[in-house]
DNA sequence: GCCCAAATCCAAAGCGCTTTGGATTTCACC
DNA sequence: GGTGAAATCCAAAGCGCTTTGGATTTGGGC
């Protein structure tokens, strides 16, 4: 007999009904331990596992989580932070048998992408990446009745929603204060794109610290841009050429900080001496900034951990049918390095 | 009447059979243009699209491509190169209505992950990432009869398979020769992990050029490691401390090159003057190395483009039922920068 | 008006699983 | 040995779609 390839054949082969085999495999109590063993062995021997397409249709659950990653219209960039975030989330999904569906979607296609995903019901829930201020996706998803968790938050949004975020305002406040306490009076923040919620919060924390210490508006600068290495480089170059160059720079990511360092050393200055740099550190695996005395002083928060927590929150809200929304706020850790 | 949510309700609502509505939506010729319009309008109005779970079961095609990304056992890293690769592939999938299933799998779970994926048939094909020398996944996938394309190649493997690779041997040969022609006689290659196929080929190209120019074995060094920024930094530090420090360094990626540069400038040396650096450049969106005179001299090959080509090859081999295997070899482009 | 092919539509089977509702067997207990 | 509950198993319906095979309608040519 050819190796049984589906439930029908397998159960015929075993002299059992499909019901019994299905129940045996899915751990139902209505089947004796003896036959369960027999079923398991046969399944293993013939390398059988239930067709996921059929299983999903029968159960009505697609057992997959969608990650809809927005693509910047112009530059088609995928933030490398994303790789580490996914890696955290993926581990959690695997535990519960969920698949991870990745979809890169251009800004102007977002609404249709989410709506289609909901009406075709090929995901049980989604993760919202890179929320903007007043992000319309949240309202949309609530109205679509599709469970979701936002990685970050969106100020201005009235509705309740699940989110996992790092306390950007607070950590950038603390970081700025740290620099001020070191004696710096000319500061610059090299920030992300201004419509991003996290960038807004960082900028708010930055300015709150400046206000608290009475630093005037013409003694600091804030730049905005996609957080690439060249962006860090070019912004710093411009800052250094200004009439009142900053003595301390806050970088919105380690990658940006790499560009900042390049500009500083290219200008013949010494990092941590002529000019201080403090960065936000997502603890990216390809840019570890650790050791006894790390290169950069940072405020660190593992984005991989955020990924794991996001996945966890999403799965539990799906499986417990929670209507109650939850927010998880992570606190970044201050790490003294050589750059301040 | 409540908004129709499935085929049955929609066709009842329209006074048509499910067959006709299904055919109208799927563009079959057996339905008049008039009713097709009527169906389309209703579908749009009620925001109906066929349930993907049911569609997939009925058609027997899961309309998804799996990307199985190996995770380094120890460090749990996800290469940021991956983000750009995916972004290229994703665009191609979207064109043909395929979903992208992302699965991070630890080395020791690879066999079971692939086997399970095949027996549950929840993907129509897979992309193999980061092939090693003599990679066992190729044989496995061939025996599982699951269409696949390898991003890279695997020397030592006898069987035929689809692949998309950049000509690493040739470009590292050329790069090395370029450095030798500039007068360098002490060279170092900061390479990837030694069991990786691409690393082996790069090392081969490097050594072929050295041999061709009669450079002795003690006049060059090759290091191996996970291609992170700190790896580039530490390797370079060690090289600089040696008795015969290299005058030129070949870096296996732009990210490594960032670490190399850090070590060089930290040592008080000037990049491109005291020491030359030439890197492989995947054209990562967050590390663009362009402009009039790019920072680094590089051999460049867009990994995003490789992603697109990989996806294209995979889809066409799935849809045309090709048994004929195909290899696509990309040539890297030499770009003169400031670092040599 | 008639005929036949083309155009248009439909009823029902089937994809491979889960699950309902019920039938049959086992077994401890009196 | 008889009884009833627990244990064990099964037939059949159903998930929402596609697709086969056939029925019905339309329309051009004589």
XYZ file of C-alpha atoms (C1' of nucleotides) in Angstrom:
740
model
C 0.000 0.000 0.000
C 1.242 3.451 -0.837
C 2.125 5.504 2.191
C -1.112 7.066 3.476
C -1.099 10.735 2.786
C -4.285 11.947 4.365
C -6.567 11.269 7.292
C -8.871 9.024 5.344
C -6.104 6.763 4.178
C -4.353 6.748 7.501
C -7.472 5.767 9.403
C -8.343 3.106 6.846
C -4.852 1.790 7.257
C -5.272 1.656 11.003
C -8.762 0.207 10.867
C -10.111 3.210 12.746
C -12.496 5.974 11.881
C -11.288 9.405 10.885
C -12.903 10.738 14.016
C -10.828 8.573 16.267
C -7.583 9.264 14.502
C -8.244 12.976 14.470
C -9.073 12.916 18.164
C -6.054 10.850 18.969
C -3.767 13.300 17.215
C -5.374 16.322 18.769
C -5.219 14.999 22.298
C -8.879 14.497 23.041
C -9.704 12.307 26.043
C -12.239 10.133 24.240
C -9.605 7.814 22.910
C -7.738 5.129 24.803
C -4.065 5.576 25.495
C -3.337 2.408 23.622
C -4.906 3.456 20.342
C -3.482 6.925 20.743
C -0.041 5.416 20.826
C -0.815 3.316 17.812
C -2.005 6.384 15.930
C 0.997 8.438 16.893
C 3.368 5.773 15.779
C 1.669 5.363 12.446
C 1.613 9.116 11.925
C 5.260 9.338 12.695
C 6.133 6.355 10.594
C 4.315 7.629 7.532
C 5.373 11.156 8.256
C 1.783 12.280 8.325
C 0.580 15.570 9.640
C -2.811 17.057 8.892
C -3.038 19.301 5.878
C -2.987 22.792 7.246
C -5.311 24.175 4.593
C -8.030 21.693 5.536
C -7.421 22.065 9.226
C -7.702 25.796 9.011
C -10.925 25.670 7.082
C -12.472 23.149 9.451
C -11.490 24.993 12.597
C -12.143 28.418 11.194
C -8.832 29.620 12.524
C -6.026 30.475 10.202
C -3.331 30.066 12.822
C -1.282 32.838 11.386
C -0.348 36.295 12.531
C 0.184 39.053 10.020
C 2.974 41.563 10.296
C 2.192 44.489 8.085
C 5.323 46.506 7.718
C 4.931 49.917 6.167
C 7.370 50.823 3.423
C 8.458 54.423 3.157
C 6.966 55.606 -0.067
C 10.039 57.120 -1.583
C 12.888 54.970 -0.421
C 11.369 51.529 -0.062
C 13.268 50.908 3.120
C 12.856 48.143 5.605
C 14.188 49.095 8.973
C 16.786 46.574 10.159
C 15.333 46.879 13.650
C 12.560 44.841 12.219
C 14.746 41.751 11.832
C 15.375 41.569 15.554
C 11.793 42.338 16.466
C 10.560 39.517 14.269
C 13.054 37.158 15.735
C 11.588 37.741 19.182
C 8.017 37.395 18.011
C 8.698 34.357 15.889
C 9.879 32.309 18.827
C 6.632 32.996 20.637
C 4.489 32.080 17.651
C 6.316 28.810 17.222
C 5.438 27.843 20.780
C 1.741 28.053 20.003
C 1.861 26.701 16.487
C 1.195 29.966 14.711
C 2.692 30.982 11.402
C 4.033 34.419 10.707
C 2.803 36.140 7.588
C 4.962 39.024 6.506
C 3.607 41.708 4.270
C 5.372 44.863 3.236
C 2.879 47.483 2.307
C 3.269 50.917 0.821
C 1.682 53.731 2.785
C -1.031 54.451 0.294
C -2.119 50.823 0.146
C -2.492 50.365 3.851
C -6.227 50.624 4.122
C -6.912 48.207 1.320
C -4.251 45.803 2.601
C -5.800 45.621 6.050
C -9.342 45.428 4.775
C -8.563 42.656 2.352
C -6.676 40.738 5.000
C -9.717 40.938 7.241
C -12.305 39.989 4.669
C -10.284 37.055 3.387
C -9.610 36.168 6.981
C -6.205 34.683 6.375
C -4.814 35.930 9.662
C -6.107 35.678 13.202
C -4.461 38.889 14.215
C -1.927 41.455 13.144
C 0.958 43.456 14.520
C 1.043 47.106 13.593
C 4.523 48.449 12.998
C 5.853 51.967 13.031
C 2.752 53.798 14.232
C 2.462 57.450 13.360
C 0.918 60.214 15.341
C -2.826 59.773 15.071
C -2.425 56.577 13.134
C -5.585 55.740 11.226
C -4.814 52.038 11.171
C -5.953 51.651 14.763
C -9.445 52.872 14.107
C -9.578 50.784 10.968
C -8.534 47.605 12.721
C -10.959 48.150 15.549
C -13.769 48.540 13.074
C -12.630 45.437 11.192
C -12.775 43.541 14.436
C -9.363 42.024 13.820
C -7.256 41.494 16.950
C -4.050 43.503 16.878
C -1.178 44.845 18.911
C 0.708 48.000 18.082
C 4.456 48.044 18.466
C 4.625 51.555 19.811
C 1.720 53.861 20.466
C -0.164 56.515 18.624
C -0.914 59.719 20.422
C -4.076 61.408 19.392
C -5.934 58.158 19.021
C -8.944 58.033 21.287
C -9.823 54.357 21.084
C -8.457 51.601 23.227
C -5.922 49.230 21.761
C -3.190 46.819 22.734
C 0.320 48.130 22.561
C 3.896 47.417 23.607
C 6.145 50.420 23.734
C 9.322 51.641 25.322
C 9.079 54.759 27.446
C 10.675 57.054 24.916
C 9.694 60.308 26.522
C 11.130 59.333 29.844
C 14.350 57.823 28.552
C 15.109 60.744 26.299
C 14.343 63.076 29.151
C 16.791 61.178 31.320
C 19.375 61.007 28.570
C 19.166 64.724 27.950
C 19.376 65.485 31.618
C 22.432 63.275 31.833
C 24.132 65.342 29.156
C 23.114 68.598 30.792
C 24.472 67.403 34.109
C 27.757 66.730 32.406
C 27.843 70.416 31.607
C 26.616 70.455 28.044
C 24.647 73.490 27.000
C 24.592 73.119 23.230
C 22.612 70.035 22.354
C 21.299 68.355 19.260
C 18.797 65.566 18.760
C 19.107 63.590 15.559
C 15.633 62.221 15.435
C 13.483 59.957 13.273
C 10.828 61.135 10.862
C 8.632 63.738 12.515
C 5.312 62.034 11.892
C 6.437 58.930 13.759
C 4.980 58.647 17.200
C 8.193 57.507 18.838
C 10.090 60.432 17.329
C 7.546 62.848 18.693
C 7.844 61.370 22.178
C 11.611 61.467 22.086
C 11.556 65.005 20.993
C 9.128 65.794 23.810
C 11.389 64.205 26.407
C 14.348 66.056 25.006
C 12.616 69.399 25.165
C 11.155 68.819 28.592
C 14.680 68.352 29.966
C 15.934 71.428 28.185
C 13.075 73.481 29.577
C 13.642 72.135 33.050
C 17.195 73.381 32.917
C 16.405 76.638 31.236
C 18.165 75.995 27.983
C 16.990 78.388 25.334
C 15.530 77.459 21.977
C 18.511 78.665 20.002
C 20.854 76.447 21.978
C 19.529 73.217 20.621
C 18.637 71.626 17.307
C 16.398 68.802 16.273
C 16.753 67.127 12.915
C 14.374 64.633 11.354
C 14.950 61.862 8.878
C 14.921 58.188 8.063
C 17.284 56.686 10.594
C 20.071 55.531 8.329
C 23.808 55.693 8.783
C 24.267 58.343 6.089
C 21.550 60.401 7.729
C 23.493 60.397 10.977
C 26.603 61.372 9.088
C 25.152 64.190 7.085
C 23.169 65.665 9.954
C 26.243 65.746 12.136
C 28.331 67.319 9.408
C 25.804 70.119 9.103
C 25.641 70.549 12.857
C 29.412 70.778 13.130
C 29.514 73.436 10.453
C 27.004 75.642 12.207
C 27.947 78.780 14.120
C 27.257 77.149 17.433
C 28.032 73.478 17.010
C 26.610 71.164 19.651
C 28.858 69.740 22.323
C 26.556 66.786 22.761
C 24.437 64.817 20.342
C 21.522 62.508 21.016
C 21.159 59.877 18.341
C 17.892 58.108 17.742
C 19.506 54.760 17.024
C 22.804 52.951 17.081
C 22.864 52.976 13.308
C 22.462 56.713 13.244
C 25.107 56.929 15.944
C 27.514 55.124 13.643
C 27.033 57.882 11.110
C 27.437 60.496 13.806
C 30.725 58.978 14.852
C 31.935 58.930 11.283
C 31.266 62.630 10.895
C 32.932 63.402 14.181
C 36.132 61.498 13.495
C 36.219 62.737 9.907
C 36.171 66.258 11.291
C 39.229 65.419 13.314
C 37.366 65.449 16.591
C 37.397 62.774 19.261
C 34.223 61.054 20.333
C 33.523 61.398 24.026
C 36.088 64.119 24.396
C 35.476 66.946 21.957
C 31.879 65.960 21.637
C 29.589 63.587 23.486
C 27.172 61.193 21.880
C 24.343 59.372 23.557
C 22.183 56.989 21.586
C 19.097 54.927 21.848
C 20.116 51.288 21.580
C 17.678 48.623 20.381
C 20.239 45.985 21.219
C 20.423 44.824 17.620
C 22.276 41.580 17.257
C 24.514 42.898 14.495
C 25.342 46.076 16.392
C 25.897 44.946 19.921
C 27.200 47.779 21.957
C 28.374 45.986 25.056
C 31.487 44.730 26.753
C 33.133 46.236 29.824
C 32.913 49.758 28.580
C 30.704 49.952 25.524
C 31.625 52.264 22.705
C 28.501 54.355 23.117
C 26.708 55.545 26.175
C 23.140 54.484 25.500
C 19.642 54.088 26.715
C 18.995 50.497 25.848
C 15.853 48.504 25.318
C 15.834 45.175 23.553
C 13.610 45.244 20.525
C 13.754 41.465 20.413
C 12.167 41.400 23.840
C 9.548 43.834 22.616
C 8.818 41.433 19.788
C 8.343 38.575 22.177
C 6.030 40.593 24.413
C 4.024 41.847 21.471
C 3.491 38.320 20.185
C 2.569 37.161 23.644
C 0.016 39.885 24.134
C -1.515 39.288 20.733
C -1.841 35.540 21.142
C -3.359 35.810 24.564
C -5.838 38.404 23.394
C -6.806 36.114 20.531
C -7.115 32.964 22.560
C -8.829 34.450 25.563
C -11.165 36.524 23.429
C -10.143 39.459 25.566
C -11.973 42.601 24.796
C -9.993 44.342 27.474
C -7.087 46.192 25.922
C -3.684 46.246 27.490
C -0.595 48.409 27.225
C 2.911 47.354 28.145
C 5.414 50.077 28.817
C 9.074 49.093 28.852
C 11.691 51.161 30.581
C 15.013 51.624 28.845
C 18.182 50.953 30.739
C 20.939 53.526 31.002
C 24.347 52.162 30.029
C 27.446 54.213 30.524
C 29.898 53.952 27.659
C 32.873 55.783 26.219
C 31.037 58.365 24.198
C 30.107 60.818 26.985
C -30.506 41.787 5.116
C -27.208 41.476 6.857
C -24.245 42.125 4.639
C -23.422 38.865 2.867
C -20.244 37.438 4.198
C -19.655 34.376 2.069
C -20.177 33.066 -1.420
C -23.438 31.401 -0.607
C -24.996 34.526 0.832
C -23.599 36.746 -1.854
C -24.923 34.595 -4.673
C -28.305 34.273 -2.968
C -28.358 38.004 -2.666
C -27.628 38.386 -6.368
C -30.024 35.662 -7.404
C -27.182 33.717 -8.995
C -25.584 30.378 -8.311
C -22.334 30.076 -6.409
C -20.765 28.734 -9.562
C -21.541 31.822 -11.540
C -20.425 34.219 -8.874
C -17.209 32.298 -8.340
C -16.549 32.237 -12.056
C -17.317 35.890 -12.415
C -14.873 36.778 -9.697
C -12.165 34.539 -11.034
C -12.392 35.811 -14.568
C -13.737 32.768 -16.330
C -15.181 33.366 -19.787
C -18.425 31.478 -19.192
C -20.112 34.452 -17.647
C -21.485 37.465 -19.437
C -19.824 40.811 -19.007
C -23.013 42.232 -17.664
C -23.393 39.827 -14.779
C -19.677 39.972 -14.130
C -20.023 43.681 -13.562
C -22.967 43.131 -11.313
C -21.003 40.611 -9.273
C -17.969 42.820 -9.012
C -20.017 45.723 -7.830
C -21.772 43.676 -5.203
C -18.474 42.204 -4.017
C -16.987 45.624 -3.732
C -20.030 47.089 -2.080
C -20.215 44.378 0.565
C -16.463 44.243 0.827
C -16.484 40.576 0.022
C -13.472 38.554 -0.916
C -13.309 34.776 -0.845
C -12.131 33.204 2.360
C -8.542 32.280 1.736
C -8.712 29.155 3.894
C -11.526 27.721 1.814
C -10.037 28.826 -1.435
C -6.760 27.216 -0.620
C -8.339 23.955 0.322
C -10.501 23.890 -2.777
C -7.681 24.719 -5.149
C -5.098 22.638 -3.357
C -2.649 25.493 -3.524
C -1.651 27.310 -0.411
C -0.516 30.422 -2.255
C 2.259 31.070 0.164
C 6.011 30.927 -0.031
C 8.019 29.967 3.010
C 11.230 31.690 3.950
C 13.091 29.539 6.389
C 15.790 31.610 7.931
C 18.406 29.770 9.940
C 19.243 31.173 13.328
C 22.790 30.855 14.567
C 22.564 28.469 17.448
C 24.482 30.465 19.945
C 23.696 34.042 19.189
C 20.186 33.948 17.816
C 20.987 36.500 15.192
C 18.991 37.562 12.220
C 21.126 39.072 9.551
C 19.906 42.568 8.654
C 20.675 41.766 5.031
C 17.596 39.676 5.273
C 15.328 42.698 5.624
C 16.338 44.030 2.235
C 16.211 40.644 0.576
C 12.679 40.108 1.790
C 11.622 43.487 0.633
C 12.642 42.579 -2.912
C 10.959 39.199 -2.799
C 7.803 40.496 -1.186
C 7.063 42.846 -4.041
C 7.213 39.970 -6.480
C 4.933 37.776 -4.386
C 2.371 40.514 -4.107
C 2.154 40.724 -7.877
C 1.041 37.108 -8.080
C -1.100 37.044 -4.969
C 1.233 34.953 -2.867
C 1.731 35.362 0.848
C 5.120 35.253 2.507
C 5.512 32.944 5.460
C 8.514 33.698 7.588
C 9.960 31.094 9.852
C 13.125 31.404 11.885
C 14.533 28.017 12.597
C 17.417 26.888 14.734
C 20.036 24.801 12.977
C 19.221 21.590 14.759
C 15.540 21.870 13.931
C 15.980 22.379 10.245
C 15.161 18.913 9.056
C 11.990 18.626 11.065
C 10.932 22.135 10.110
C 11.224 21.428 6.407
C 9.643 18.005 6.649
C 6.704 19.263 8.623
C 6.199 22.133 6.239
C 6.073 19.695 3.352
C 3.752 17.183 4.946
C 1.318 19.836 6.123
C 1.679 21.445 2.728
C 1.170 24.959 3.933
C 3.589 26.414 1.428
C 3.895 25.972 -2.295
C 7.605 26.553 -2.218
C 10.440 27.764 -0.058
C 13.497 29.954 -0.226
C 16.626 28.574 1.355
C 18.735 31.174 3.070
C 22.368 31.169 4.061
C 23.452 27.899 2.440
C 26.478 26.205 3.870
C 29.064 24.160 2.081
C 27.486 20.833 1.272
C 24.159 21.978 2.633
C 21.950 19.016 3.467
C 18.758 21.014 3.025
C 19.027 20.769 -0.744
C 18.920 17.017 -0.819
C 16.135 17.057 1.730
C 13.997 19.457 -0.256
C 14.534 17.565 -3.471
C 13.385 14.392 -1.794
C 10.388 16.166 -0.290
C 9.453 17.329 -3.767
C 8.919 20.860 -2.549
C 9.886 23.575 -5.047
C 12.667 25.789 -3.767
C 15.295 28.319 -4.685
C 18.532 28.795 -2.813
C 19.785 32.285 -2.187
C 23.404 31.455 -2.770
C 24.830 28.089 -3.733
C 26.222 25.090 -1.969
C 29.413 23.603 -3.297
C 29.747 19.932 -2.829
C 26.111 19.303 -3.565
C 25.704 17.023 -6.553
C 22.030 17.459 -7.252
C 20.461 20.075 -9.434
C 18.657 22.949 -7.830
C 17.516 26.491 -8.468
C 19.705 29.238 -7.153
C 20.404 32.946 -7.313
C 23.860 33.976 -6.283
C 26.332 36.753 -6.722
C 29.676 35.826 -8.223
C 31.599 36.015 -4.982
C 34.727 34.279 -6.163
C 35.117 36.544 -9.125
C 34.343 39.789 -7.333
C 36.667 39.048 -4.451
C 39.331 38.064 -6.914
C 38.897 41.374 -8.679
C 38.773 43.294 -5.423
C 41.961 41.687 -4.204
C 43.676 42.311 -7.486
C 42.610 45.920 -7.285
C 44.315 46.257 -3.933
C 47.430 44.482 -5.135
C 47.625 46.748 -8.157
C 47.539 49.704 -5.801
C 50.741 48.330 -4.346
C 49.470 46.525 -1.289
C 51.395 43.451 -0.250
C 50.044 42.831 3.229
C 46.382 41.928 2.983
C 43.626 40.735 5.264
C 40.192 39.344 4.563
C 37.640 39.718 7.309
C 35.298 36.996 6.251
C 32.033 35.405 7.327
C 31.673 32.105 9.114
C 33.849 29.489 7.456
C 31.131 26.917 6.864
C 29.120 29.382 4.833
C 29.335 28.797 1.132
C 29.663 32.449 0.210
C 32.525 32.870 2.676
C 34.337 29.940 1.155
C 33.997 31.390 -2.331
C 35.147 34.801 -1.240
C 38.146 33.308 0.434
C 38.881 31.329 -2.719
C 38.766 34.435 -4.889
C 40.965 36.254 -2.427
C 43.572 33.524 -2.429
C 43.508 33.040 -6.167
C 44.453 36.674 -6.626
C 47.207 36.414 -4.044
C 48.605 33.340 -5.734
C 48.419 34.976 -9.127
C 50.598 37.755 -7.833
C 52.927 35.572 -5.855
C 52.002 36.831 -2.424
C 53.149 34.421 0.220
C 50.978 32.781 2.837
C 52.437 34.733 5.715
C 51.633 38.015 4.068
C 47.907 37.673 4.415
C 45.334 36.804 7.020
C 41.789 35.546 6.885
C 39.477 35.832 9.849
C 36.077 34.234 10.230
C 33.052 35.268 12.221
C 29.450 36.380 12.304
C 29.451 39.534 10.242
C 28.614 42.088 12.898
C 29.994 45.547 13.480
C 31.874 44.543 16.646
C 33.376 41.616 14.764
C 34.824 44.012 12.198
C 36.128 46.194 14.983
C 37.773 43.502 17.019
C 39.266 41.692 14.056
C 40.832 44.876 12.814
C 42.175 45.737 16.237
C 43.919 42.386 16.381
C 45.258 42.773 12.870
C 46.663 46.193 13.633
C 48.431 44.880 16.689
C 50.159 42.106 14.781
C 53.820 42.249 13.783
C 53.000 42.790 10.159
C 49.753 44.716 10.111
C 47.899 44.699 6.805
C 47.964 47.765 4.598
C 44.678 46.770 3.033
C 41.601 45.061 4.403
C 38.808 43.335 2.563
C 35.572 43.418 4.537
C 32.809 40.923 3.904
C 30.030 43.447 4.390
C 29.367 47.115 4.861
C 28.413 46.483 8.445
C 31.722 44.780 9.110
C 33.410 47.631 7.273
C 31.863 50.039 9.772
C 33.594 48.166 12.540
C 36.823 48.124 10.572
C 36.678 51.862 10.158
C 36.061 52.337 13.858
C 39.150 50.337 14.728
C 41.227 52.217 12.200
C 40.258 55.669 13.321
C 40.476 54.679 16.970
C 44.055 53.647 16.307
C 44.749 57.140 15.039
C 45.052 56.026 11.452
C 43.310 57.484 8.446
C 41.069 55.374 6.288
C 42.155 55.276 2.662
C 45.515 56.775 3.487
C 47.281 54.757 6.154
C 45.230 51.746 5.330
C 42.844 50.813 2.563
C 39.502 49.137 2.996
C 37.429 47.496 0.314
C 34.086 45.971 1.189
C 31.339 43.903 -0.277
C 28.231 46.070 -0.403
C 24.753 44.563 -0.402
C 23.325 48.001 -1.023
C 21.373 47.899 2.222
C 18.839 50.664 2.437
C 19.993 51.754 5.883
C 23.671 51.748 4.908
C 23.708 53.320 1.508
C 27.243 53.891 0.428
C 26.725 56.196 -2.517
C 26.943 59.800 -3.533
C 29.628 61.354 -5.737
C 32.478 59.655 -3.982
C 31.203 56.994 -1.622
C 32.859 56.512 1.723
C 33.967 52.985 0.899
C 35.339 51.495 -2.246
C 33.100 48.472 -2.744
C 32.016 45.632 -4.895
C 28.299 46.142 -4.918
C 25.401 43.862 -5.604
C 21.875 44.681 -4.552
C 20.475 42.046 -2.251
C 17.033 43.482 -2.802
C 17.394 42.702 -6.478
C 18.533 39.211 -5.570
C 15.357 38.849 -3.535
C 13.240 39.859 -6.448
C 14.978 37.457 -8.794
C 14.766 34.635 -6.301
C 11.053 35.140 -5.884
C 10.611 35.356 -9.610
C 12.478 32.139 -10.252
C 10.573 30.316 -7.545
C 7.146 31.426 -8.716
C 7.843 30.564 -12.312
C 9.162 27.165 -11.362
C 6.010 26.548 -9.331
C 3.571 27.755 -11.915
C 5.209 26.213 -14.944
C 5.850 22.950 -13.166
C 9.416 23.243 -14.367
C 11.563 20.329 -13.512
C 14.450 22.025 -15.212
C 16.612 23.736 -12.627
C 18.085 27.130 -13.192
C 20.923 29.156 -11.732
C 21.239 32.910 -11.886
C 24.658 34.386 -11.347
C 24.850 38.081 -10.622
C 27.985 40.091 -11.183
C 28.926 42.647 -8.582
C 29.776 46.132 -9.662
C 33.006 47.813 -8.705
C 32.517 51.230 -7.149
C 35.447 53.467 -6.412
C 35.195 55.251 -3.097
C 37.380 57.064 -0.641
C 38.693 54.107 1.276
C 41.350 52.911 -1.156
C -40.313 29.678 -37.649
C -36.736 26.179 -36.972
C -32.310 24.348 -35.870
C -27.973 24.009 -33.776
C -24.094 25.977 -31.788
C -22.655 29.310 -28.586
C -23.555 31.601 -24.480
C -24.981 31.494 -19.961
C -26.127 29.556 -15.950
C -26.767 25.858 -12.271
C -26.834 21.563 -8.899
C -23.902 18.811 -6.699
C -19.519 16.701 -5.662
C -15.257 17.270 -3.586
C -10.941 19.474 -1.205
C -9.168 17.134 3.956
C -10.065 18.115 8.052
C -13.097 18.805 12.759
C -17.045 17.984 15.407
C -21.788 16.693 16.564
C -24.720 13.263 18.043
C -25.152 8.671 18.696
C -23.948 3.696 18.770
C -21.401 0.159 20.781
C -18.387 -1.962 24.081
C -16.269 -2.431 28.598
C -16.478 -3.015 33.374
C -17.244 -2.328 38.309
C -20.785 -3.419 41.323
C -24.643 -5.597 43.430
C -26.026 -12.526 35.465
C -27.843 -8.012 35.042
C -27.324 -3.083 35.192
C -25.942 1.490 34.179
C -22.258 4.598 33.723
C -17.922 5.291 31.638
C -15.040 4.353 27.904
C -14.394 3.930 23.233
C -15.464 4.354 18.787
C -18.078 5.792 14.415
C -21.149 7.911 10.441
C -22.210 11.976 8.633
C -22.545 16.923 8.442
C -20.159 21.002 7.692
C -16.220 24.602 6.995
C -16.459 28.016 2.155
C -14.755 27.587 -1.767
C -13.786 25.465 -6.915
C -15.060 22.650 -10.634
C -17.369 18.966 -13.228
C -21.007 17.781 -16.015
C -25.243 19.092 -17.563
C -29.388 22.075 -18.277
C -31.296 26.079 -20.197
C -31.392 30.200 -22.909
C -29.916 33.048 -26.765
C -29.216 34.147 -31.420
C -27.642 33.822 -36.221
C -28.570 31.533 -40.635
C -31.662 29.290 -43.631
